[in-house]
mmCIF file of C-alpha atoms and ligand atoms in Angstrom:
data_model
loop_
_atom_site.group_PDB
_atom_site.id
_atom_site.type_symbol
_atom_site.label_atom_id
_atom_site.label_comp_id
_atom_site.label_asym_id
_atom_site.label_seq_id
_atom_site.Cartn_x
_atom_site.Cartn_y
_atom_site.Cartn_z
ATOM 1 C CA MET A 12 -80.608 87.713 52.969
ATOM 2 C CA TYR A 13 -77.537 88.359 55.077
ATOM 3 C CA LYS A 14 -76.893 92.055 55.491
ATOM 4 C CA PRO A 15 -73.717 92.909 57.425
ATOM 5 C CA VAL A 16 -73.600 95.818 59.858
ATOM 6 C CA LEU A 17 -71.045 98.258 58.483
ATOM 7 C CA TYR A 18 -69.174 100.858 60.512
ATOM 8 C CA ILE A 19 -67.320 103.490 58.510
ATOM 9 C CA VAL A 20 -64.437 104.643 60.704
ATOM 10 C CA ILE A 21 -63.186 108.158 59.995
ATOM 11 C CA PRO A 22 -60.284 109.846 61.832
ATOM 12 C CA CYS A 23 -60.583 113.622 62.032
ATOM 13 C CA TYR A 24 -57.997 116.112 63.148
ATOM 14 C CA ASN A 25 -58.733 119.814 62.766
ATOM 15 C CA GLU A 26 -61.125 119.175 59.947
ATOM 16 C CA GLU A 27 -63.803 121.816 60.529
ATOM 17 C CA LYS A 28 -63.503 122.898 56.915
ATOM 18 C CA VAL A 29 -64.087 119.548 55.242
ATOM 19 C CA LEU A 30 -66.281 117.752 57.750
ATOM 20 C CA PRO A 31 -69.525 119.622 56.914
ATOM 21 C CA ILE A 32 -69.025 118.711 53.264
ATOM 22 C CA THR A 33 -67.775 115.127 53.472
ATOM 23 C CA SER A 34 -70.065 114.034 56.327
ATOM 24 C CA LYS A 35 -73.025 114.412 53.942
ATOM 25 C CA LEU A 36 -71.260 112.390 51.264
ATOM 26 C CA PHE A 37 -70.557 109.587 53.722
ATOM 27 C CA LEU A 38 -74.164 109.568 54.923
ATOM 28 C CA ASN A 39 -75.504 109.454 51.372
ATOM 29 C CA LYS A 40 -73.216 106.533 50.629
ATOM 30 C CA LEU A 41 -74.397 104.714 53.762
ATOM 31 C CA TYR A 42 -78.050 105.278 52.838
ATOM 32 C CA ALA A 43 -77.405 104.136 49.280
ATOM 33 C CA LEU A 44 -75.797 100.910 50.508
ATOM 34 C CA ILE A 45 -78.668 100.330 52.929
ATOM 35 C CA LYS A 46 -81.186 100.945 50.160
ATOM 36 C CA MET A 47 -79.422 98.497 47.866
ATOM 37 C CA GLU A 48 -79.803 95.991 50.714
ATOM 38 C CA LYS A 49 -76.082 95.382 50.809
ATOM 39 C CA ILE A 50 -75.696 96.397 54.436
ATOM 40 C CA SER A 51 -77.897 96.454 57.509
ATOM 41 C CA GLU A 52 -80.006 99.414 58.625
ATOM 42 C CA ASN A 53 -77.945 99.393 61.851
ATOM 43 C CA SER A 54 -74.812 100.481 60.018
ATOM 44 C CA ARG A 55 -73.132 103.640 61.271
ATOM 45 C CA ILE A 56 -70.561 106.308 60.492
ATOM 46 C CA LEU A 57 -68.085 106.547 63.355
ATOM 47 C CA PHE A 58 -66.009 109.708 63.580
ATOM 48 C CA VAL A 59 -62.885 109.639 65.717
ATOM 49 C CA ASN A 60 -61.868 113.086 66.863
ATOM 50 C CA ASP A 61 -58.113 112.978 67.314
ATOM 51 C CA GLY A 62 -57.815 115.774 69.876
ATOM 52 C CA SER A 63 -58.664 118.527 67.401
ATOM 53 C CA ARG A 64 -58.114 122.106 68.453
ATOM 54 C CA ASP A 65 -60.843 123.557 66.258
ATOM 55 C CA LYS A 66 -64.612 122.949 66.108
ATOM 56 C CA THR A 67 -64.356 119.398 64.742
ATOM 57 C CA TRP A 68 -65.792 117.765 67.856
ATOM 58 C CA ASN A 69 -68.709 120.225 68.027
ATOM 59 C CA ILE A 70 -69.533 119.440 64.420
ATOM 60 C CA ILE A 71 -69.448 115.695 65.156
ATOM 61 C CA CYS A 72 -71.757 116.179 68.168
ATOM 62 C CA ASP A 73 -74.200 118.225 66.081
ATOM 63 C CA LEU A 74 -74.197 115.628 63.331
ATOM 64 C CA SER A 75 -74.942 112.765 65.709
ATOM 65 C CA GLU A 76 -77.872 114.702 67.162
ATOM 66 C CA LYS A 77 -79.326 115.239 63.716
ATOM 67 C CA ASP A 78 -79.026 111.692 62.398
ATOM 68 C CA CYS A 79 -78.736 108.475 64.372
ATOM 69 C CA HIS A 80 -76.414 107.029 61.728
ATOM 70 C CA TYR A 81 -73.634 109.347 62.868
ATOM 71 C CA LYS A 82 -71.638 108.420 65.933
ATOM 72 C CA GLY A 83 -68.513 109.954 67.407
ATOM 73 C CA ILE A 84 -65.721 109.284 69.857
ATOM 74 C CA SER A 85 -63.046 111.709 70.915
ATOM 75 C CA GLN A 86 -59.486 110.953 71.940
ATOM 76 C CA SER A 87 -58.255 112.749 75.050
ATOM 77 C CA ARG A 88 -55.478 114.352 72.995
ATOM 78 C CA ASN A 89 -53.897 114.226 69.585
ATOM 79 C CA ARG A 90 -52.262 110.830 69.110
ATOM 80 C CA GLY A 91 -51.819 110.766 65.369
ATOM 81 C CA HIS A 92 -53.685 109.298 62.445
ATOM 82 C CA GLN A 93 -52.757 105.658 63.030
ATOM 83 C CA ASN A 94 -53.853 105.673 66.649
ATOM 84 C CA ALA A 95 -57.088 107.428 65.753
ATOM 85 C CA VAL A 96 -57.911 104.749 63.176
ATOM 86 C CA LEU A 97 -57.074 102.012 65.686
ATOM 87 C CA ALA A 98 -59.297 103.630 68.356
ATOM 88 C CA GLY A 99 -62.183 103.721 65.902
ATOM 89 C CA LEU A 100 -61.704 100.149 64.727
ATOM 90 C CA MET A 101 -61.501 98.798 68.267
ATOM 91 C CA GLU A 102 -64.583 100.798 69.279
ATOM 92 C CA ALA A 103 -66.537 99.463 66.293
ATOM 93 C CA LYS A 104 -65.292 95.884 66.529
ATOM 94 C CA ASP A 105 -67.921 94.641 68.970
ATOM 95 C CA CYS A 106 -70.972 96.214 67.350
ATOM 96 C CA CYS A 107 -70.447 95.465 63.688
ATOM 97 C CA ASP A 108 -69.678 92.797 61.097
ATOM 98 C CA ILE A 109 -67.419 94.917 58.924
ATOM 99 C CA THR A 110 -65.542 98.221 59.172
ATOM 100 C CA ILE A 111 -64.234 100.464 56.453
ATOM 101 C CA SER A 112 -61.598 102.993 57.503
ATOM 102 C CA ILE A 113 -61.301 106.085 55.358
ATOM 103 C CA ASP A 114 -59.871 109.618 55.690
ATOM 104 C CA CYS A 115 -62.352 112.414 56.144
ATOM 105 C CA ASP A 116 -60.945 114.751 53.503
ATOM 106 C CA GLY A 117 -62.761 113.222 50.524
ATOM 107 C CA GLN A 118 -59.533 112.148 48.801
ATOM 108 C CA ASP A 119 -60.461 108.487 48.758
ATOM 109 C CA ASP A 120 -63.301 107.657 46.395
ATOM 110 C CA ILE A 121 -66.267 106.572 48.534
ATOM 111 C CA ASN A 122 -67.793 104.730 45.592
ATOM 112 C CA ALA A 123 -65.143 102.032 46.039
ATOM 113 C CA MET A 124 -67.075 101.005 49.171
ATOM 114 C CA ASP A 125 -69.693 99.209 47.058
ATOM 115 C CA GLU A 126 -67.082 96.953 45.600
ATOM 116 C CA MET A 127 -65.406 96.481 48.975
ATOM 117 C CA VAL A 128 -68.659 95.218 50.484
ATOM 118 C CA GLU A 129 -69.155 92.971 47.450
ATOM 119 C CA GLU A 130 -65.696 91.537 47.983
ATOM 120 C CA TYR A 131 -66.539 90.875 51.618
ATOM 121 C CA LEU A 132 -69.736 89.099 50.634
ATOM 122 C CA ARG A 133 -67.621 86.946 48.318
ATOM 123 C CA GLY A 134 -65.706 85.737 51.335
ATOM 124 C CA ASN A 135 -62.802 88.150 51.743
ATOM 125 C CA GLU A 136 -62.044 89.225 55.288
ATOM 126 C CA ILE A 137 -59.787 92.145 54.382
ATOM 127 C CA VAL A 138 -60.195 94.329 51.300
ATOM 128 C CA TYR A 139 -57.434 96.819 50.516
ATOM 129 C CA GLY A 140 -58.260 100.041 48.726
ATOM 130 C CA VAL A 141 -55.438 100.701 46.283
ATOM 131 C CA ARG A 142 -55.129 103.930 44.356
ATOM 132 C CA LYS A 143 -54.827 103.509 40.625
ATOM 133 C CA GLU A 144 -52.499 106.364 39.818
ATOM 134 C CA ARG A 145 -50.947 109.143 41.745
ATOM 135 C CA LYS A 146 -51.814 111.871 39.294
ATOM 136 C CA THR A 147 -52.967 114.327 41.944
ATOM 137 C CA ASP A 148 -49.803 113.998 44.025
ATOM 138 C CA SER A 149 -46.770 116.118 43.363
ATOM 139 C CA PHE A 150 -43.839 114.449 41.615
ATOM 140 C CA PHE A 151 -41.908 114.595 44.878
ATOM 141 C CA LYS A 152 -44.614 112.814 46.904
ATOM 142 C CA ARG A 153 -45.091 110.190 44.192
ATOM 143 C CA PHE A 154 -41.394 109.518 43.922
ATOM 144 C CA THR A 155 -40.781 109.281 47.671
ATOM 145 C CA ALA A 156 -43.884 107.170 48.278
ATOM 146 C CA GLU A 157 -43.060 104.642 45.571
ATOM 147 C CA GLY A 158 -39.448 104.418 46.663
ATOM 148 C CA PHE A 159 -40.618 103.859 50.190
ATOM 149 C CA TYR A 160 -42.942 100.958 49.317
ATOM 150 C CA LYS A 161 -40.092 99.278 47.494
ATOM 151 C CA LEU A 162 -37.726 99.853 50.394
ATOM 152 C CA LEU A 163 -40.211 98.440 52.891
ATOM 153 C CA ASN A 164 -40.775 95.315 50.858
ATOM 154 C CA TRP A 165 -37.064 94.852 50.463
ATOM 155 C CA MET A 166 -36.748 95.130 54.242
ATOM 156 C CA GLY A 167 -39.047 92.147 54.524
ATOM 157 C CA ALA A 168 -42.267 93.907 55.512
ATOM 158 C CA GLU A 169 -45.259 92.992 53.430
ATOM 159 C CA VAL A 170 -47.045 96.148 52.414
ATOM 160 C CA VAL A 171 -49.655 96.463 49.703
ATOM 161 C CA TYR A 172 -48.378 98.782 47.003
ATOM 162 C CA ASN A 173 -50.167 102.158 46.868
ATOM 163 C CA HIS A 174 -52.544 101.249 49.670
ATOM 164 C CA ALA A 175 -53.073 103.822 52.398
ATOM 165 C CA ASP A 176 -55.526 103.316 55.225
ATOM 166 C CA TYR A 177 -58.662 102.897 53.134
ATOM 167 C CA ARG A 178 -59.640 99.321 53.782
ATOM 168 C CA LEU A 179 -62.400 96.982 54.791
ATOM 169 C CA MET A 180 -61.853 94.616 57.688
ATOM 170 C CA SER A 181 -64.253 91.990 58.921
ATOM 171 C CA ARG A 182 -65.014 91.523 62.568
ATOM 172 C CA ARG A 183 -63.041 88.288 62.607
ATOM 173 C CA ALA A 184 -59.973 90.007 61.163
ATOM 174 C CA LEU A 185 -60.350 92.798 63.703
ATOM 175 C CA GLU A 186 -60.582 90.378 66.596
ATOM 176 C CA GLU A 187 -57.327 88.772 65.528
ATOM 177 C CA PHE A 188 -55.795 92.162 64.859
ATOM 178 C CA ALA A 189 -56.665 93.239 68.408
ATOM 179 C CA LYS A 190 -54.161 90.629 69.610
ATOM 180 C CA PHE A 191 -51.318 92.650 68.123
ATOM 181 C CA LYS A 192 -50.474 94.657 71.207
ATOM 182 C CA GLU A 193 -47.708 96.856 69.871
ATOM 183 C CA VAL A 194 -47.648 100.569 70.567
ATOM 184 C CA ASN A 195 -45.665 101.713 67.528
ATOM 185 C CA LEU A 196 -48.416 101.470 64.999
ATOM 186 C CA TYR A 197 -47.997 101.147 61.294
ATOM 187 C CA LEU A 198 -51.330 99.733 60.265
ATOM 188 C CA ARG A 199 -50.461 99.221 56.607
ATOM 189 C CA GLY A 200 -47.703 96.825 57.580
ATOM 190 C CA LEU A 201 -49.550 95.139 60.433
ATOM 191 C CA VAL A 202 -52.852 94.320 58.784
ATOM 192 C CA PRO A 203 -51.300 91.993 56.165
ATOM 193 C CA LEU A 204 -49.752 90.043 59.056
ATOM 194 C CA VAL A 205 -53.263 89.098 60.181
ATOM 195 C CA GLY A 206 -53.658 87.033 57.013
ATOM 196 C CA PHE A 207 -57.043 85.576 55.967
ATOM 197 C CA ARG A 208 -58.498 85.782 52.482
ATOM 198 C CA SER A 209 -58.044 89.268 51.159
ATOM 199 C CA SER A 210 -58.457 91.174 47.946
ATOM 200 C CA ILE A 211 -57.845 94.550 46.372
ATOM 201 C CA VAL A 212 -60.177 97.230 45.065
ATOM 202 C CA TYR A 213 -58.769 99.991 42.849
ATOM 203 C CA TYR A 214 -59.904 103.603 43.067
ATOM 204 C CA ASP A 215 -58.895 107.068 41.945
ATOM 205 C CA ARG A 216 -57.499 109.390 44.540
ATOM 206 C CA ALA A 217 -58.681 112.959 44.295
ATOM 207 C CA GLU A 218 -57.435 116.241 45.726
ATOM 208 C CA ARG A 219 -58.324 117.194 49.266
ATOM 209 C CA ILE A 220 -61.761 118.866 49.226
ATOM 210 C CA ALA A 221 -60.787 121.616 51.700
ATOM 211 C CA GLY A 222 -58.313 122.314 54.482
ATOM 212 C CA GLU A 223 -54.682 121.261 54.471
ATOM 213 C CA SER A 224 -52.764 118.000 54.647
ATOM 214 C CA HIS A 225 -51.529 117.028 58.102
ATOM 215 C CA TYR A 226 -48.689 115.092 56.605
ATOM 216 C CA PRO A 227 -45.897 117.519 55.856
ATOM 217 C CA LEU A 228 -42.522 116.076 54.929
ATOM 218 C CA LYS A 229 -41.452 115.813 58.560
ATOM 219 C CA LYS A 230 -44.435 113.682 59.563
ATOM 220 C CA MET A 231 -44.153 111.623 56.391
ATOM 221 C CA LEU A 232 -40.548 110.797 57.184
ATOM 222 C CA ALA A 233 -41.486 109.960 60.770
ATOM 223 C CA LEU A 234 -44.187 107.574 59.531
ATOM 224 C CA ALA A 235 -41.778 106.008 57.063
ATOM 225 C CA PHE A 236 -39.175 105.543 59.781
ATOM 226 C CA ASP A 237 -41.815 104.086 62.091
ATOM 227 C CA GLY A 238 -42.850 101.702 59.367
ATOM 228 C CA ILE A 239 -39.361 100.375 58.863
ATOM 229 C CA THR A 240 -38.324 100.141 62.481
ATOM 230 C CA SER A 241 -41.551 98.595 63.710
ATOM 231 C CA LEU A 242 -41.751 95.941 61.032
ATOM 232 C CA SER A 243 -38.198 94.975 60.296
ATOM 233 C CA ILE A 244 -34.925 94.276 62.058
ATOM 234 C CA LYS A 245 -33.082 94.276 58.770
ATOM 235 C CA PRO A 246 -31.220 97.535 59.570
ATOM 236 C CA ILE A 247 -29.554 95.669 62.471
ATOM 237 C CA ARG A 248 -28.705 92.788 60.163
ATOM 238 C CA MET A 249 -27.078 95.298 57.848
ATOM 239 C CA ILE A 250 -24.697 96.290 60.660
ATOM 240 C CA THR A 251 -23.750 92.621 61.118
ATOM 241 C CA SER A 252 -23.059 92.280 57.388
ATOM 242 C CA LEU A 253 -21.095 95.508 57.374
ATOM 243 C CA GLY A 254 -19.150 94.261 60.415
ATOM 244 C CA SER A 255 -18.274 91.024 58.614
ATOM 245 C CA ILE A 256 -17.135 92.915 55.529
ATOM 246 C CA VAL A 257 -15.018 95.310 57.594
ATOM 247 C CA ALA A 258 -13.506 92.372 59.509
ATOM 248 C CA ILE A 259 -12.519 90.611 56.259
ATOM 249 C CA VAL A 260 -11.140 93.789 54.699
ATOM 250 C CA SER A 261 -9.200 94.450 57.921
ATOM 251 C CA LEU A 262 -7.637 91.023 57.729
ATOM 252 C CA PHE A 263 -6.337 91.828 54.246
ATOM 253 C CA CYS A 264 -5.134 95.224 55.464
ATOM 254 C CA ILE A 265 -3.177 93.561 58.233
ATOM 255 C CA ILE A 266 -1.584 91.102 55.786
ATOM 256 C CA TRP A 267 -0.756 94.010 53.474
ATOM 257 C CA ALA A 268 0.780 96.008 56.337
ATOM 258 C CA VAL A 269 2.932 93.052 57.350
ATOM 259 C CA VAL A 270 4.070 92.529 53.725
ATOM 260 C CA ARG A 271 4.984 96.237 53.490
ATOM 261 C CA LYS A 272 6.958 95.873 56.710
ATOM 262 C CA ILE A 273 8.829 92.804 55.459
ATOM 263 C CA THR A 274 9.684 94.444 52.136
ATOM 264 C CA GLY A 275 10.965 97.406 54.118
ATOM 265 C CA HIS A 276 8.616 100.100 52.822
ATOM 266 C CA THR A 277 7.527 101.375 56.200
ATOM 267 C CA VAL A 278 8.582 103.652 58.992
ATOM 268 C CA ALA A 279 8.870 102.217 62.483
ATOM 269 C CA GLY A 280 5.550 101.672 64.276
ATOM 270 C CA TRP A 281 3.331 101.996 61.224
ATOM 271 C CA THR A 282 2.575 98.285 60.843
ATOM 272 C CA SER A 283 1.536 97.796 64.454
ATOM 273 C CA VAL A 284 -0.687 100.902 64.455
ATOM 274 C CA ILE A 285 -2.445 99.917 61.221
ATOM 275 C CA SER A 286 -2.850 96.308 62.334
ATOM 276 C CA ILE A 287 -4.366 97.253 65.695
ATOM 277 C CA LEU A 288 -6.660 99.825 64.073
ATOM 278 C CA CYS A 289 -7.974 97.362 61.507
ATOM 279 C CA PHE A 290 -8.359 94.560 64.027
ATOM 280 C CA VAL A 291 -10.209 96.644 66.608
ATOM 281 C CA SER A 292 -12.578 98.336 64.157
ATOM 282 C CA GLY A 293 -13.474 95.023 62.513
ATOM 283 C CA ILE A 294 -14.133 93.339 65.854
ATOM 284 C CA GLN A 295 -16.118 96.311 67.137
ATOM 285 C CA LEU A 296 -18.526 96.481 64.256
ATOM 286 C CA LEU A 297 -18.997 92.732 64.224
ATOM 287 C CA SER A 298 -19.706 92.711 67.975
ATOM 288 C CA LEU A 299 -22.195 95.532 67.578
ATOM 289 C CA GLY A 300 -23.968 93.508 64.922
ATOM 290 C CA ILE A 301 -24.122 90.435 67.161
ATOM 291 C CA ILE A 302 -25.434 92.441 70.102
ATOM 292 C CA GLY A 303 -27.881 94.071 67.712
ATOM 293 C CA GLU A 304 -29.111 90.679 66.600
ATOM 294 C CA TYR A 305 -30.092 89.899 70.184
ATOM 295 C CA ILE A 306 -31.670 93.301 70.652
ATOM 296 C CA GLY A 307 -33.665 92.652 67.486
ATOM 297 C CA LYS A 308 -34.902 89.384 68.963
ATOM 298 C CA ILE A 309 -35.806 91.087 72.250
ATOM 299 C CA TYR A 310 -37.575 93.798 70.292
ATOM 300 C CA MET A 311 -39.679 91.297 68.399
ATOM 301 C CA GLU A 312 -40.443 89.368 71.589
ATOM 302 C CA THR A 313 -41.623 92.475 73.443
ATOM 303 C CA LYS A 314 -44.276 93.025 70.804
ATOM 304 C CA HIS A 315 -46.145 89.935 71.973
ATOM 305 C CA ARG A 316 -47.596 89.374 68.559
ATOM 306 C CA PRO A 317 -49.809 86.312 68.204
ATOM 307 C CA ARG A 318 -47.753 83.328 67.175
ATOM 308 C CA TYR A 319 -50.461 81.829 65.007
ATOM 309 C CA ILE A 320 -53.912 82.662 63.729
ATOM 310 C CA ILE A 321 -56.253 79.895 62.665
ATOM 311 C CA SER A 322 -58.552 80.639 59.786
ATOM 312 C CA GLU A 323 -60.394 77.356 59.280
ATOM 313 C CA ARG A 324 -61.003 73.973 60.817
ATOM 314 C CA THR A 325 -62.510 70.961 59.163
ATOM 315 C CA GLU A 326 -66.036 70.461 60.453
ATOM 316 C CA ASP A 327 -65.434 67.017 61.893
ATOM 317 C CA TYR A 328 -62.391 68.127 63.752
ATOM 318 C CA SER A 329 -64.147 71.094 65.384
ATOM 319 C CA LYS A 330 -67.085 68.875 66.320
ATOM 320 C CA THR A 331 -64.867 66.430 68.169
ATOM 321 C CA GLY A 332 -63.171 69.438 69.721
ATOM 322 C CA ASN A 333 -66.487 70.723 70.989
ATOM 323 C CA GLU A 334 -67.574 67.326 72.203
ATOM 324 C CA THR A 335 -64.422 66.855 74.162
ATOM 325 C CA LYS A 336 -64.970 70.268 75.662
ATOM 326 C CA ARG A 337 -68.529 69.391 76.620
ATOM 327 C CA LYS A 338 -67.486 66.153 78.277
HETATM 328 N N1 UDP B 10 -55.479 112.774 61.025
HETATM 329 C C1 UDP B 10 -55.654 112.417 62.349
HETATM 330 N N2 UDP B 10 -54.681 112.784 63.260
HETATM 331 C C2 UDP B 10 -53.539 113.454 62.893
HETATM 332 C C3 UDP B 10 -53.367 113.764 61.529
HETATM 333 C C4 UDP B 10 -54.342 113.408 60.625
HETATM 334 O O1 UDP B 10 -56.629 111.816 62.711
HETATM 335 O O2 UDP B 10 -52.727 113.745 63.770
HETATM 336 C C5 UDP B 10 -56.523 112.392 60.042
HETATM 337 C C6 UDP B 10 -57.030 113.513 59.173
HETATM 338 O O3 UDP B 10 -58.100 114.186 59.768
HETATM 339 C C7 UDP B 10 -57.442 112.787 57.903
HETATM 340 C C8 UDP B 10 -56.480 111.614 57.856
HETATM 341 O O4 UDP B 10 -55.938 111.473 59.153
HETATM 342 O O5 UDP B 10 -58.757 112.267 58.001
HETATM 343 C C9 UDP B 10 -55.377 111.811 56.823
HETATM 344 O O6 UDP B 10 -54.728 113.033 57.000
HETATM 345 P P1 UDP B 10 -54.347 113.986 55.806
HETATM 346 O O7 UDP B 10 -55.454 114.049 54.816
HETATM 347 O O8 UDP B 10 -53.934 115.280 56.400
HETATM 348 O O9 UDP B 10 -53.098 113.244 55.180
HETATM 349 P P2 UDP B 10 -52.715 113.063 53.617
HETATM 350 O O10 UDP B 10 -53.942 112.565 52.917
HETATM 351 O O11 UDP B 10 -52.270 114.394 53.146
HETATM 352 O O12 UDP B 10 -51.611 112.052 53.622
HETATM 353 MG MG1 MG B 11 -55.675 113.389 52.901
#
């Protein structure tokens, strides 16, 4: 029976308080999956130390000495959650069949992994972990997060509602994902761009087991801003629309000013000042929008995203392809 090699990728930043607790939970889960013959014996837990300033890396080193199923890599400095996840996924890509990325604080229910692997075995290349309800979050976090998902989708970025970075990706999906060379990372928005057959697994999100969240409001806003600006050029388009509206309104203002002048309701000089003001501001905003449109195009071009990803070929076609290659 086919048993995929699973790598569980876990970013860790100053997590000395939770790591001793959650590392055991992850290992138990890995053993359970191996025992159920769902995954290969060669599966591993890969910790990514994101330049922690506490004992996180020492703990990871100790763990990997004790059990060969633990592995660790360390980033040269703190680069942020998204980069840490990417580093782990890219490290794992060549030695495994599937990866599951998950936070190390025990908030995401590890039992959802069973279903994720099942979904993979059913032919899905990407499985998104989606939290059922946000009961454990404060009203503020729930409200801002939900508003943000809606905003992002409206901006034209495809994000899976209530999905954080708990997801399964197959090796094939990762290989295609590796072709996305952009530096401003917002994984939740990028992964859906890879495509392939995907599905969703629902889970309950718990409270952090220990330690504190590394996402205070400031970082959350930064991530949200990153998400919008790295996935969408709609904000630029909005300037163009605004410019057009201002230009049209200005035109009416000018007509109105001239009418006032003709009917003799003005003091000398007023009409010309108003007309010039309206004309110039309309033109300026419209020009900015047009320049912005080009900058948006340049921005998208500089990302060098793959222009297409092929998921299947009919057998006959690939055979002839191979034969031609061989000749
Ligand atoms: N994390 C990281 N680098 C950072 C901040 C966070 O690798 O600069 C990791 C952290 O160790 C955790 C995950 O990212 O495993 C999510 O962070 P956290 O739990 O603090 O965020 P929250 O769940 O509160 O959004
Ligand atoms: Mg957390």
